[in-house]
PDB file of C-alpha atoms in Angstrom:
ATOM      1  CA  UNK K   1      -0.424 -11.924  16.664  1.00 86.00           C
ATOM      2  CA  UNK K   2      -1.890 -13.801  19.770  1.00 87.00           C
ATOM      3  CA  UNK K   3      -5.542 -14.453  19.181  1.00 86.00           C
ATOM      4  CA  UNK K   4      -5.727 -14.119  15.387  1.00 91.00           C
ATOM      5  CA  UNK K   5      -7.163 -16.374  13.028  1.00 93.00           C
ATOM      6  CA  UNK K   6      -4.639 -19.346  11.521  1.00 93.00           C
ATOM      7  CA  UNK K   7      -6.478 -19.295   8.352  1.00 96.00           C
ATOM      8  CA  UNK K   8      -4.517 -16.537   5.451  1.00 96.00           C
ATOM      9  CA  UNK K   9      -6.604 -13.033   4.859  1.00 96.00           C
ATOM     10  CA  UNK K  10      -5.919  -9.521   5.547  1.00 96.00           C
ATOM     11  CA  UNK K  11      -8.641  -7.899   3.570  1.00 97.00           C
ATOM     12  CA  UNK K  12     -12.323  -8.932   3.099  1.00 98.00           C
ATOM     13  CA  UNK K  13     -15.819  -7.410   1.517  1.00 98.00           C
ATOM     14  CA  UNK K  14     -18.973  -8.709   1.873  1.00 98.00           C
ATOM     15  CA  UNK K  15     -22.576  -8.209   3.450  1.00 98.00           C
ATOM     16  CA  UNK K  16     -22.747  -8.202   7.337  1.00 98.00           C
ATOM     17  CA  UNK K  17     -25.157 -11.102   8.367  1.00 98.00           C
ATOM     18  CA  UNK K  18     -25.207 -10.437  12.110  1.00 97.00           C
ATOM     19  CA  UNK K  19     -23.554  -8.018  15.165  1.00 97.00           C
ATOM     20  CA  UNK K  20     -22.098  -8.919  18.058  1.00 96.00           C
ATOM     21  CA  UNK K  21     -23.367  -6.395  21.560  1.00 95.00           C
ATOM     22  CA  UNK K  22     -23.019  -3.057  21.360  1.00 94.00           C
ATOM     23  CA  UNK K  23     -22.441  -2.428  17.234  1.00 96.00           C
ATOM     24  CA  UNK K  24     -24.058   0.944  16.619  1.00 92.00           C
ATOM     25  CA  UNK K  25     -23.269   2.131  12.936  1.00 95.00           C
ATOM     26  CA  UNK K  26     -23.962  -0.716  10.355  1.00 97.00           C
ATOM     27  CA  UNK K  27     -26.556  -3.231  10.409  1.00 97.00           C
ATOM     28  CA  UNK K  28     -27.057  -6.719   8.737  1.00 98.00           C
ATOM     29  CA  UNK K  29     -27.490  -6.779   4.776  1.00 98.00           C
ATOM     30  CA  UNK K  30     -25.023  -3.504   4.943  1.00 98.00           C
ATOM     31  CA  UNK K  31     -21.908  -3.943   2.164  1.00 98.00           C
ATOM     32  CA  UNK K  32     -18.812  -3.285   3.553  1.00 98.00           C
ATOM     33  CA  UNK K  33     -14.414  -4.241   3.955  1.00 98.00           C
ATOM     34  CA  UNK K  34     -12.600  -4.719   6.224  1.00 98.00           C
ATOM     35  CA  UNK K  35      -9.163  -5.176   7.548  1.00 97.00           C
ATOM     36  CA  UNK K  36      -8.601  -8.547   9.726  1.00 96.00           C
ATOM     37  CA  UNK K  37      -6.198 -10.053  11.681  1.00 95.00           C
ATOM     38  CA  UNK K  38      -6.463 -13.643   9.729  1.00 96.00           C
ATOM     39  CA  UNK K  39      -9.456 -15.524   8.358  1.00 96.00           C
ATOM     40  CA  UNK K  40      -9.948 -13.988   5.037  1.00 96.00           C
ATOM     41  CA  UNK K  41      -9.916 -17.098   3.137  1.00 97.00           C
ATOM     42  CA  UNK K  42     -13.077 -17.810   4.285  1.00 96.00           C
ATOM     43  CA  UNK K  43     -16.844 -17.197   3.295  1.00 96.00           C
ATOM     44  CA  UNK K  44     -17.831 -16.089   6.947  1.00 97.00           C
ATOM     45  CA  UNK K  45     -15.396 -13.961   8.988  1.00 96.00           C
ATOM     46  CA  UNK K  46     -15.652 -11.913  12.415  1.00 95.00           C
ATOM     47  CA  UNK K  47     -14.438  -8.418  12.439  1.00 96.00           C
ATOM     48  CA  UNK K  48     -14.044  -5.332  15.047  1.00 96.00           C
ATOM     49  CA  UNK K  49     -16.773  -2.943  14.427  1.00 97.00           C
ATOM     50  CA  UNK K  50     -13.807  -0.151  14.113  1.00 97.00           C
ATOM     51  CA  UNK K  51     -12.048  -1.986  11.515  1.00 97.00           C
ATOM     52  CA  UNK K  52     -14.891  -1.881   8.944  1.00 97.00           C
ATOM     53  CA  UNK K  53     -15.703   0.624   5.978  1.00 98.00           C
ATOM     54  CA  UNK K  54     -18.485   0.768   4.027  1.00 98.00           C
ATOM     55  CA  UNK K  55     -17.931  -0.259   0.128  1.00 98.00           C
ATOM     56  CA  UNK K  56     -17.359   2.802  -1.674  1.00 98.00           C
ATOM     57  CA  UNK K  57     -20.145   4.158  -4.147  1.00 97.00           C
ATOM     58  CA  UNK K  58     -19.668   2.530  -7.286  1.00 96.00           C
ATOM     59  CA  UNK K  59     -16.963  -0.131  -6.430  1.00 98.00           C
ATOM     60  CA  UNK K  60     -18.235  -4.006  -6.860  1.00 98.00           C
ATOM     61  CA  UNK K  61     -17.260  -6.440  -3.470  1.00 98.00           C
ATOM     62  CA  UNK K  62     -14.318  -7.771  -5.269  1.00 98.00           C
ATOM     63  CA  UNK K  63     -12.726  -4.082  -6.443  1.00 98.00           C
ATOM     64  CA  UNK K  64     -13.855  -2.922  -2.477  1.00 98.00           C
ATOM     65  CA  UNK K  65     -11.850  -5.958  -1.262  1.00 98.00           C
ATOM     66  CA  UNK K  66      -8.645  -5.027  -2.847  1.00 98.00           C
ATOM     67  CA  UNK K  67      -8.548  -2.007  -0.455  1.00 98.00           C
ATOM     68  CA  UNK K  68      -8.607  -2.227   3.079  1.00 97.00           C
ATOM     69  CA  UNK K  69      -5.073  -3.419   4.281  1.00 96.00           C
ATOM     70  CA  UNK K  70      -3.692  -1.560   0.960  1.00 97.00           C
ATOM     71  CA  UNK K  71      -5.528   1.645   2.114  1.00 98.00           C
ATOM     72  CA  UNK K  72      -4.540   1.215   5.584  1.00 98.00           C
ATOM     73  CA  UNK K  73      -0.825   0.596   5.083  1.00 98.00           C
ATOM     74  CA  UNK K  74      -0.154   3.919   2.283  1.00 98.00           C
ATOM     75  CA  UNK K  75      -1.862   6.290   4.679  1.00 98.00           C
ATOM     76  CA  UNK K  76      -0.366   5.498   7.878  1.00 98.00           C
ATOM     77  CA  UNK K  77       3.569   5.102   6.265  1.00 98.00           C
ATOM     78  CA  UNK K  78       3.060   7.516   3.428  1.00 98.00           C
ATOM     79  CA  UNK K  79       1.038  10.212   5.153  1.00 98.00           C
ATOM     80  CA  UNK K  80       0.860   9.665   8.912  1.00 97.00           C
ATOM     81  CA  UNK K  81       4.467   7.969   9.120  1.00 97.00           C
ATOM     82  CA  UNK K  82       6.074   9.770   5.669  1.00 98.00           C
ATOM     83  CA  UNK K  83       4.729  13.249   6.312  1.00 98.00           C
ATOM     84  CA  UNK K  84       4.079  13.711   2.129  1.00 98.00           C
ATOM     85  CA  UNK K  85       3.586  17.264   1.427  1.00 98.00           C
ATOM     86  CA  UNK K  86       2.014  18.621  -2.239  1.00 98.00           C
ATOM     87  CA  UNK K  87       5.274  19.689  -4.738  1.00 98.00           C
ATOM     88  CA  UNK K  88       8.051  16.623  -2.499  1.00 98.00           C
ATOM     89  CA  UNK K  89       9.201  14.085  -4.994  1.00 98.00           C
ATOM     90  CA  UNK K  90       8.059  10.405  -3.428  1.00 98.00           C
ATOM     91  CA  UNK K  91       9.994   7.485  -4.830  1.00 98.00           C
ATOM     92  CA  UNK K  92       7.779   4.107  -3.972  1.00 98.00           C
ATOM     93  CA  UNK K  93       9.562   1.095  -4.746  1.00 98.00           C
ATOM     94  CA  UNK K  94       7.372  -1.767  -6.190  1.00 96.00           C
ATOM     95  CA  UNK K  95       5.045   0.500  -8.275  1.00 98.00           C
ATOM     96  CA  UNK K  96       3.293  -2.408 -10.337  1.00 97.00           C
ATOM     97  CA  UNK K  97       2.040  -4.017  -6.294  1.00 97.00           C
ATOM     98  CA  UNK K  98      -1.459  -3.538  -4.907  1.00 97.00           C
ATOM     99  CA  UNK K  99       0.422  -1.226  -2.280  1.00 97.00           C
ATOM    100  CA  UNK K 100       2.610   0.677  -4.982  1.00 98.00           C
ATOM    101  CA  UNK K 101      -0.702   1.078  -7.665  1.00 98.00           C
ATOM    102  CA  UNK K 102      -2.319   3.393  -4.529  1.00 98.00           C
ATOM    103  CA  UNK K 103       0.792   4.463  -3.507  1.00 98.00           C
ATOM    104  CA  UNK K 104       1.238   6.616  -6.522  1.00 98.00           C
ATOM    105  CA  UNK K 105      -1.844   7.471  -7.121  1.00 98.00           C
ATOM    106  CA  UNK K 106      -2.889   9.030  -3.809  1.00 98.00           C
ATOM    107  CA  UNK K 107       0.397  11.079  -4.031  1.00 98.00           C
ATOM    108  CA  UNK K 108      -0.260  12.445  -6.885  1.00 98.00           C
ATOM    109  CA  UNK K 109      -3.870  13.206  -5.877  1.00 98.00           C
ATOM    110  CA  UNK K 110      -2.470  15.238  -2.758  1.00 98.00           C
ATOM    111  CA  UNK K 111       0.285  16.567  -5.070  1.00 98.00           C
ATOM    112  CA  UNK K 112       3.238  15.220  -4.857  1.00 98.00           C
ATOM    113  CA  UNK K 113       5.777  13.976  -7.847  1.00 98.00           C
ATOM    114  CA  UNK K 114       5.775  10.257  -8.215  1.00 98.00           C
ATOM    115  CA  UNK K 115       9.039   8.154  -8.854  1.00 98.00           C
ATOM    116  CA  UNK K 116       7.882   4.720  -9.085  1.00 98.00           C
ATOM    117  CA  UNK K 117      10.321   1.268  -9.663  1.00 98.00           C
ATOM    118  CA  UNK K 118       9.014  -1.870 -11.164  1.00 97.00           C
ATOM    119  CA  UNK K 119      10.433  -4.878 -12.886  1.00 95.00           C
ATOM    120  CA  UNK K 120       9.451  -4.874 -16.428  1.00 96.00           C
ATOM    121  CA  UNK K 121       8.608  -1.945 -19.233  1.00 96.00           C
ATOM    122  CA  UNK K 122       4.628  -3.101 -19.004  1.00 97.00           C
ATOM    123  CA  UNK K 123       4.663  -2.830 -15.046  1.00 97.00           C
ATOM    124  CA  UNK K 124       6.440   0.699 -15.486  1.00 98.00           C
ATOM    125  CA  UNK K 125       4.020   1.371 -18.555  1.00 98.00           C
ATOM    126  CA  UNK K 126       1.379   0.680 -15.637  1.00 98.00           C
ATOM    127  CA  UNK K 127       2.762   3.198 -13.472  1.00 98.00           C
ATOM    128  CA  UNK K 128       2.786   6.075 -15.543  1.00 98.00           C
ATOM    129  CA  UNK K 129      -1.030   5.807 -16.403  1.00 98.00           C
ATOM    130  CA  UNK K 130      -1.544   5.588 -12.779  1.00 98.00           C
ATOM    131  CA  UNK K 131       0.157   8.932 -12.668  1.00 98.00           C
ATOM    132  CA  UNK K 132       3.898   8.352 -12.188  1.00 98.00           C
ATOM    133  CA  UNK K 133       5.417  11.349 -13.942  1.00 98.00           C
ATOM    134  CA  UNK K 134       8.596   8.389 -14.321  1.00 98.00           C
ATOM    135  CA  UNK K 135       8.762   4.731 -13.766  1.00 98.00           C
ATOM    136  CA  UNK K 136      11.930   3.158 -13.946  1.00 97.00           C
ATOM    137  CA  UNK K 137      12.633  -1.167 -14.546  1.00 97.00           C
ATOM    138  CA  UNK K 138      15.183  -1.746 -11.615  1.00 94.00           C
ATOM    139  CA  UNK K 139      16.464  -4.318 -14.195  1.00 93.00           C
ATOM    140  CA  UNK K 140      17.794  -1.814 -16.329  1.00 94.00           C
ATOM    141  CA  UNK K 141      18.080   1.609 -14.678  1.00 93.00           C
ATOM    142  CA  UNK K 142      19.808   2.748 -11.570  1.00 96.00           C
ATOM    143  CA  UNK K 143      16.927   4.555  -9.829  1.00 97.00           C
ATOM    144  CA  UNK K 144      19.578   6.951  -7.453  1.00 98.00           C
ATOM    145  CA  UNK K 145      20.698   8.550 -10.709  1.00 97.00           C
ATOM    146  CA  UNK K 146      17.256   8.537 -12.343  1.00 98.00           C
ATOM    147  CA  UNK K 147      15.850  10.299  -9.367  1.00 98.00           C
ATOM    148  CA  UNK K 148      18.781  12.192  -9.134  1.00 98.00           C
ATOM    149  CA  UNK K 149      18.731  13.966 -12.583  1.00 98.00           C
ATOM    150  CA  UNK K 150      14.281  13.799 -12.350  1.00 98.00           C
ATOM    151  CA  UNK K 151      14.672  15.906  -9.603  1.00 98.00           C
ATOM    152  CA  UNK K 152      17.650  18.068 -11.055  1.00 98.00           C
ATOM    153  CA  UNK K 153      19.827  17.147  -8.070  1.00 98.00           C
ATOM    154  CA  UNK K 154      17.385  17.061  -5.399  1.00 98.00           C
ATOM    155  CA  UNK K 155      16.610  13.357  -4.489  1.00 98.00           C
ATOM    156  CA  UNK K 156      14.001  12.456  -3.143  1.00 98.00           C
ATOM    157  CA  UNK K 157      12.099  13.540   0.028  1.00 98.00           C
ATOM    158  CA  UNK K 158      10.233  10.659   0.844  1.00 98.00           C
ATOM    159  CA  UNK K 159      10.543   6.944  -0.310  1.00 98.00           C
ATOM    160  CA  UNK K 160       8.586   4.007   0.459  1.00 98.00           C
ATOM    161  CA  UNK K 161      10.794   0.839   0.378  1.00 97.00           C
ATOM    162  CA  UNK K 162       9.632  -2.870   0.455  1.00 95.00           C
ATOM    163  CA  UNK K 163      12.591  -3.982  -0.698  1.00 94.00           C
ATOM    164  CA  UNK K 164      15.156  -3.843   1.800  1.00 94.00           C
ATOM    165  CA  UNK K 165      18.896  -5.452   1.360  1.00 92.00           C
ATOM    166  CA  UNK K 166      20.936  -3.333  -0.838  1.00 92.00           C
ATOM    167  CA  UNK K 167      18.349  -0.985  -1.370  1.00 95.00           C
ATOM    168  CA  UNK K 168      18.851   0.631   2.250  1.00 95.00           C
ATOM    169  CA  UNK K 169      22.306   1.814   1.351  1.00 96.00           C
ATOM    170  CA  UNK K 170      20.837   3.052  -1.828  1.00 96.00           C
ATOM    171  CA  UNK K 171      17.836   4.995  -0.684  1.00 97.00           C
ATOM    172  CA  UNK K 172      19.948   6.601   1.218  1.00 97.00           C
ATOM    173  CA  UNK K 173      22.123   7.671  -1.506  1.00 97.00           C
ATOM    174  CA  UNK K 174      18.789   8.879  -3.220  1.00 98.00           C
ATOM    175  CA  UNK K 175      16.964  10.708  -0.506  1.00 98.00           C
ATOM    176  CA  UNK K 176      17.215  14.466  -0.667  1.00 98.00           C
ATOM    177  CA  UNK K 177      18.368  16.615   2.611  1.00 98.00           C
ATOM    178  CA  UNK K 178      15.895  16.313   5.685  1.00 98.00           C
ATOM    179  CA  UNK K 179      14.771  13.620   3.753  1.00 98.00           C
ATOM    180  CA  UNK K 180      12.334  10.595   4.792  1.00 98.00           C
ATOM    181  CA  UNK K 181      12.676   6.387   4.559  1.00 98.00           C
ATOM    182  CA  UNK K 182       9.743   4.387   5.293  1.00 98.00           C
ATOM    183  CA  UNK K 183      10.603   0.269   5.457  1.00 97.00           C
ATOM    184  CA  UNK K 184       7.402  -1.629   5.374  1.00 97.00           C
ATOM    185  CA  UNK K 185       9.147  -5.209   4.274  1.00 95.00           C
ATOM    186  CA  UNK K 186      12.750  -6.481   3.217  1.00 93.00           C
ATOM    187  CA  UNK K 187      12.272  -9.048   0.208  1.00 90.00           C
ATOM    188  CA  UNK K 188      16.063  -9.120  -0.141  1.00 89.00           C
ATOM    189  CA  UNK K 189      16.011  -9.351   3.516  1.00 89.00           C
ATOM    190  CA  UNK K 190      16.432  -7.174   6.812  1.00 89.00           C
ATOM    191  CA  UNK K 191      20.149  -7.129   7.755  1.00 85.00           C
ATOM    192  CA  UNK K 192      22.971  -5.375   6.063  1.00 78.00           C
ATOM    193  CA  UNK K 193      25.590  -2.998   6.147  1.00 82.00           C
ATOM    194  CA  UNK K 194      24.726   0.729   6.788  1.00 89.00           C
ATOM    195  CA  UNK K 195      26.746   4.303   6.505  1.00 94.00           C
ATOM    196  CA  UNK K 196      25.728   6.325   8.881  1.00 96.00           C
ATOM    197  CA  UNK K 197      27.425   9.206   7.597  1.00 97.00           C
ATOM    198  CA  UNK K 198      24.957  10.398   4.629  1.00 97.00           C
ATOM    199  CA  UNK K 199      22.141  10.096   7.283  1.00 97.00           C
ATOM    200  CA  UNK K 200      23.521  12.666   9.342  1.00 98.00           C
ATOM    201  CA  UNK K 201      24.948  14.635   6.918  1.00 98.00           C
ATOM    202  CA  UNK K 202      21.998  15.003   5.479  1.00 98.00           C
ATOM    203  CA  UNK K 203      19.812  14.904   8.483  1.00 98.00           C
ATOM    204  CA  UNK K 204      17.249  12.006   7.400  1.00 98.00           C
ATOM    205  CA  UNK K 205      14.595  10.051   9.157  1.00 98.00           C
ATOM    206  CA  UNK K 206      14.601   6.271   8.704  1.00 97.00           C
ATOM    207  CA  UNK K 207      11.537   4.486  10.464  1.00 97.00           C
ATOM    208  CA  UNK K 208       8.976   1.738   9.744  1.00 96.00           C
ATOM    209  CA  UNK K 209       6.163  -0.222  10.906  1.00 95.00           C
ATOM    210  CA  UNK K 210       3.867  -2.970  10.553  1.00 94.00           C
ATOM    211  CA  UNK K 211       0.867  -3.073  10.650  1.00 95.00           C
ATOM    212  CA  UNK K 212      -1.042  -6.821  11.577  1.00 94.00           C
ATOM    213  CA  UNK K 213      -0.026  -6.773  15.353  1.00 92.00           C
ATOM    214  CA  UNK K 214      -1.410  -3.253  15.649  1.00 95.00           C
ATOM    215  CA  UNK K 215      -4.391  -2.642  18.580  1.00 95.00           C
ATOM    216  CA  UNK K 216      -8.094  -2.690  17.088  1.00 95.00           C
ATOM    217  CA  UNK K 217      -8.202   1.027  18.650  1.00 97.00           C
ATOM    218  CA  UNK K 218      -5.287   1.890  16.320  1.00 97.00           C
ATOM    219  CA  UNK K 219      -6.795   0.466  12.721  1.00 97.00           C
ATOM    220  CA  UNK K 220     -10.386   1.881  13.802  1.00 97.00           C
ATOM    221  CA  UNK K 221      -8.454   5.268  13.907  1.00 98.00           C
ATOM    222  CA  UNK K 222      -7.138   4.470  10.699  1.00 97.00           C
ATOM    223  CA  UNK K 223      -9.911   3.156   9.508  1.00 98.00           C
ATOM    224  CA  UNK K 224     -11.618   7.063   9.827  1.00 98.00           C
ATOM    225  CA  UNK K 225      -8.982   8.211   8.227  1.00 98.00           C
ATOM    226  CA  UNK K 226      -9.153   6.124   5.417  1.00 98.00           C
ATOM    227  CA  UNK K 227     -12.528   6.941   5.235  1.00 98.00           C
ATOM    228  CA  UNK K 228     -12.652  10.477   5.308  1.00 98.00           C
ATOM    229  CA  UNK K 229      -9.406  11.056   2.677  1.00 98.00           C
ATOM    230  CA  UNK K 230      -8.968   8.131   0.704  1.00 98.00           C
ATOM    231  CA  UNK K 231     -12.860   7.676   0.250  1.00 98.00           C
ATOM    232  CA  UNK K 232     -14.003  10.713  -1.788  1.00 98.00           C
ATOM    233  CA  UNK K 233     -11.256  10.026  -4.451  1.00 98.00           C
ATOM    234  CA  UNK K 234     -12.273   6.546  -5.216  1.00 98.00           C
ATOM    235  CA  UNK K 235     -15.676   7.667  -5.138  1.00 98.00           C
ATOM    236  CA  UNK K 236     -14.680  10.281  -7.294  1.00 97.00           C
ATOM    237  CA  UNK K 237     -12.849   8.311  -9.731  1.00 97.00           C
ATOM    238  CA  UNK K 238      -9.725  10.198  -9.026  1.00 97.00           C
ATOM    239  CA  UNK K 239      -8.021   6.823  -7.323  1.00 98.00           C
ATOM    240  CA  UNK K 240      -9.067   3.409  -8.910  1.00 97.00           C
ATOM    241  CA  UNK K 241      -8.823  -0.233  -8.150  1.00 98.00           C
ATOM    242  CA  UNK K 242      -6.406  -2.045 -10.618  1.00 98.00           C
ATOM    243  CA  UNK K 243      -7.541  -5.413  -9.964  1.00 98.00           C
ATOM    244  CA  UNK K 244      -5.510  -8.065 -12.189  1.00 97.00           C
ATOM    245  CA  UNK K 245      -7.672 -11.249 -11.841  1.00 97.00           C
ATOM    246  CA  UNK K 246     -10.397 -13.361  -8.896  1.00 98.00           C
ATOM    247  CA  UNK K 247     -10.265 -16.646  -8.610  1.00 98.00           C
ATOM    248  CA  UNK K 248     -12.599 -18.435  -6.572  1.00 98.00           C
ATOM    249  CA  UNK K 249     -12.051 -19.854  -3.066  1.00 96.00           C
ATOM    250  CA  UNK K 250     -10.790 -23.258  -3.901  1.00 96.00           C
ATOM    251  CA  UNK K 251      -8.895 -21.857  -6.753  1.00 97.00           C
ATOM    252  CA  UNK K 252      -6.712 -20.001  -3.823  1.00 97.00           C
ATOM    253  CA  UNK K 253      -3.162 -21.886  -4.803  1.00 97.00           C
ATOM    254  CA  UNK K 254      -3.602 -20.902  -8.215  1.00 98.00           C
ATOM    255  CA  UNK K 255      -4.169 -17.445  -7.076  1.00 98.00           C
ATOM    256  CA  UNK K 256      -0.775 -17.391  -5.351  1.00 97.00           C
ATOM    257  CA  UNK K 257       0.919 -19.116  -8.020  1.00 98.00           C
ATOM    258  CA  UNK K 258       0.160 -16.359 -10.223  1.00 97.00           C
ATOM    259  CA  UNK K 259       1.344 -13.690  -7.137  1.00 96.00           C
ATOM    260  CA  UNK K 260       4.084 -15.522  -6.714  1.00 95.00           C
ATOM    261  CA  UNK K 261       4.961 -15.484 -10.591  1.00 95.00           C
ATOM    262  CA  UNK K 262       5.347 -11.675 -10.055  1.00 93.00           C
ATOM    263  CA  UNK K 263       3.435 -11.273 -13.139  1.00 94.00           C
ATOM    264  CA  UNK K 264       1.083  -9.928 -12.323  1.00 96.00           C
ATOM    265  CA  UNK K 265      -0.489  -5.741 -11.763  1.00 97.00           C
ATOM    266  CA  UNK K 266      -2.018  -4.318  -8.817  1.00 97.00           C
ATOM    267  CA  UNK K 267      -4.359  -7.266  -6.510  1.00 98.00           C
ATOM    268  CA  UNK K 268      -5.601 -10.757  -6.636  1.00 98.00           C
ATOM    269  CA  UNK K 269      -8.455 -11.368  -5.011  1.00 98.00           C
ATOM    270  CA  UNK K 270     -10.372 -14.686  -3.756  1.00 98.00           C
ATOM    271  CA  UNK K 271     -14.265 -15.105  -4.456  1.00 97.00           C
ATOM    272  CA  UNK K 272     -15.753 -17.409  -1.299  1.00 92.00           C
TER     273      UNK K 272
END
């Protein structure tokens, strides 16, 4: 977006050593995340006063920096966006990602029945202790009639795709009546062919969103929220960091050799 930082880096956690005019709530020495618009990589960065959260009790800097722009991005599609209710059967593609590991286990802490994909039989293994009551290897199963019989006909009522490409058609053939598609990335891409007819017959909402090119006044919003619901159940233990590996700073291109090697469980993260 115009005016962010060139350098890579979403998500950060550190120890504030200094405030611009006008910062009211933290002070220098405080530990805290953040979300950012760029400059991550880095062992200083600058952030909007809104856009910070304190480190949750009991989490070390490199488990608290796993979680801002994960936190942000399941609340506002699954919750805000998604509308997940306690008892709906959520179907989150990419289980075994930083964004899938909280993704299922925030829905099941507010109630809901978890469906997760992932791409081996360890990475689904992984889902299930996180609380997926079924994990399915897209390499082997075809999730529309996995969900299909889960939910004894049902579907699913809310689905959280970062896949994109074929997998528009199919969520669609998955999703239950009045049910919901959130798109938050296309890794087989973002065109394709669409039939419009099982969205209206079944009256369903398609949306998406990003989340980078946002206004600071919308992510300090979201950063309450996060605050006030996601908080208390990592504090709680009820919602943990799965945290694969840190490398340090100039180690960064082996860190997204391994990422990129898809091998990996949950986040990555960078020690400056």
């Amino acid at each position: 977006p115009p005016g962010a930082s060139p350098i890579p880096g979403l998500e950060i956690a550190g120890e504030i050593v200094s405030l611009g005019a006008g910062v009211e709530r933290w002070q220098p020495g405080d530990r805290v995340c953040a979300l950012v618009s760029g400059g991550g990589y880095a062992e200083f960065a600058v952030v909007p006063q809104g856009q910070l959260l304190p480190v949750p009790a009991g989490l070390s800097l490199e488990q608290a920096a796993c979680l801002p722009e994960t936190a942000f991005t399941v609340w506002s599609n699954v919750f805000r966006r998604g509308g997940l209710r306690a008892g709906e059967v959520f179907l989150v593609h990419g289980g075994s990602s930083g964004i899938g590991t909280l993704a299922i286990q925030l829905a099941r802490a507010f109630g809901a029945r978890v469906v997760a994909t992932a791409g081996s039989e360890e990475k689904c293994a992984a889902c299930r202790r996180l609380g997926a009551e079924l994990a399915l290897d897209y390499r082997a199963s075809d999730f529309v009639a996995a969900v299909k019989a889960f939910s004894g006909g049902h579907g699913a009522d809310l689905i959280l795709d970062m896949v994109g490409g074929e997998y528009v058609q199919r969520n669609i053939q998955c999703a239950a009546e009045d049910g919901r598609i959130v798109q938050i990335a296309f890794l087989q891409g973002a065109a394709g062919s669409l039939n419009l007819m099982p969205v209206m017959l079944k009256r369903l909402t398609i949306t998406g969103s990003t989340l980078r090119a946002r206004p600071v006044s919308f992510k300090s919003e979201l950063a309450r929220e996060v605050e006030q619901n996601v908080w208390p159940l990592v504090e709680a233990g009820r919602v943990r960091v799965v945290l694969e590996r840190s490398f340090e700073l100039a180690e960064a291109c082996e860190a997204h050799r391994l990422m990129e090697s898809s091998a990996h469980v949950g986040k990555i993260v960078l020690r400056a």
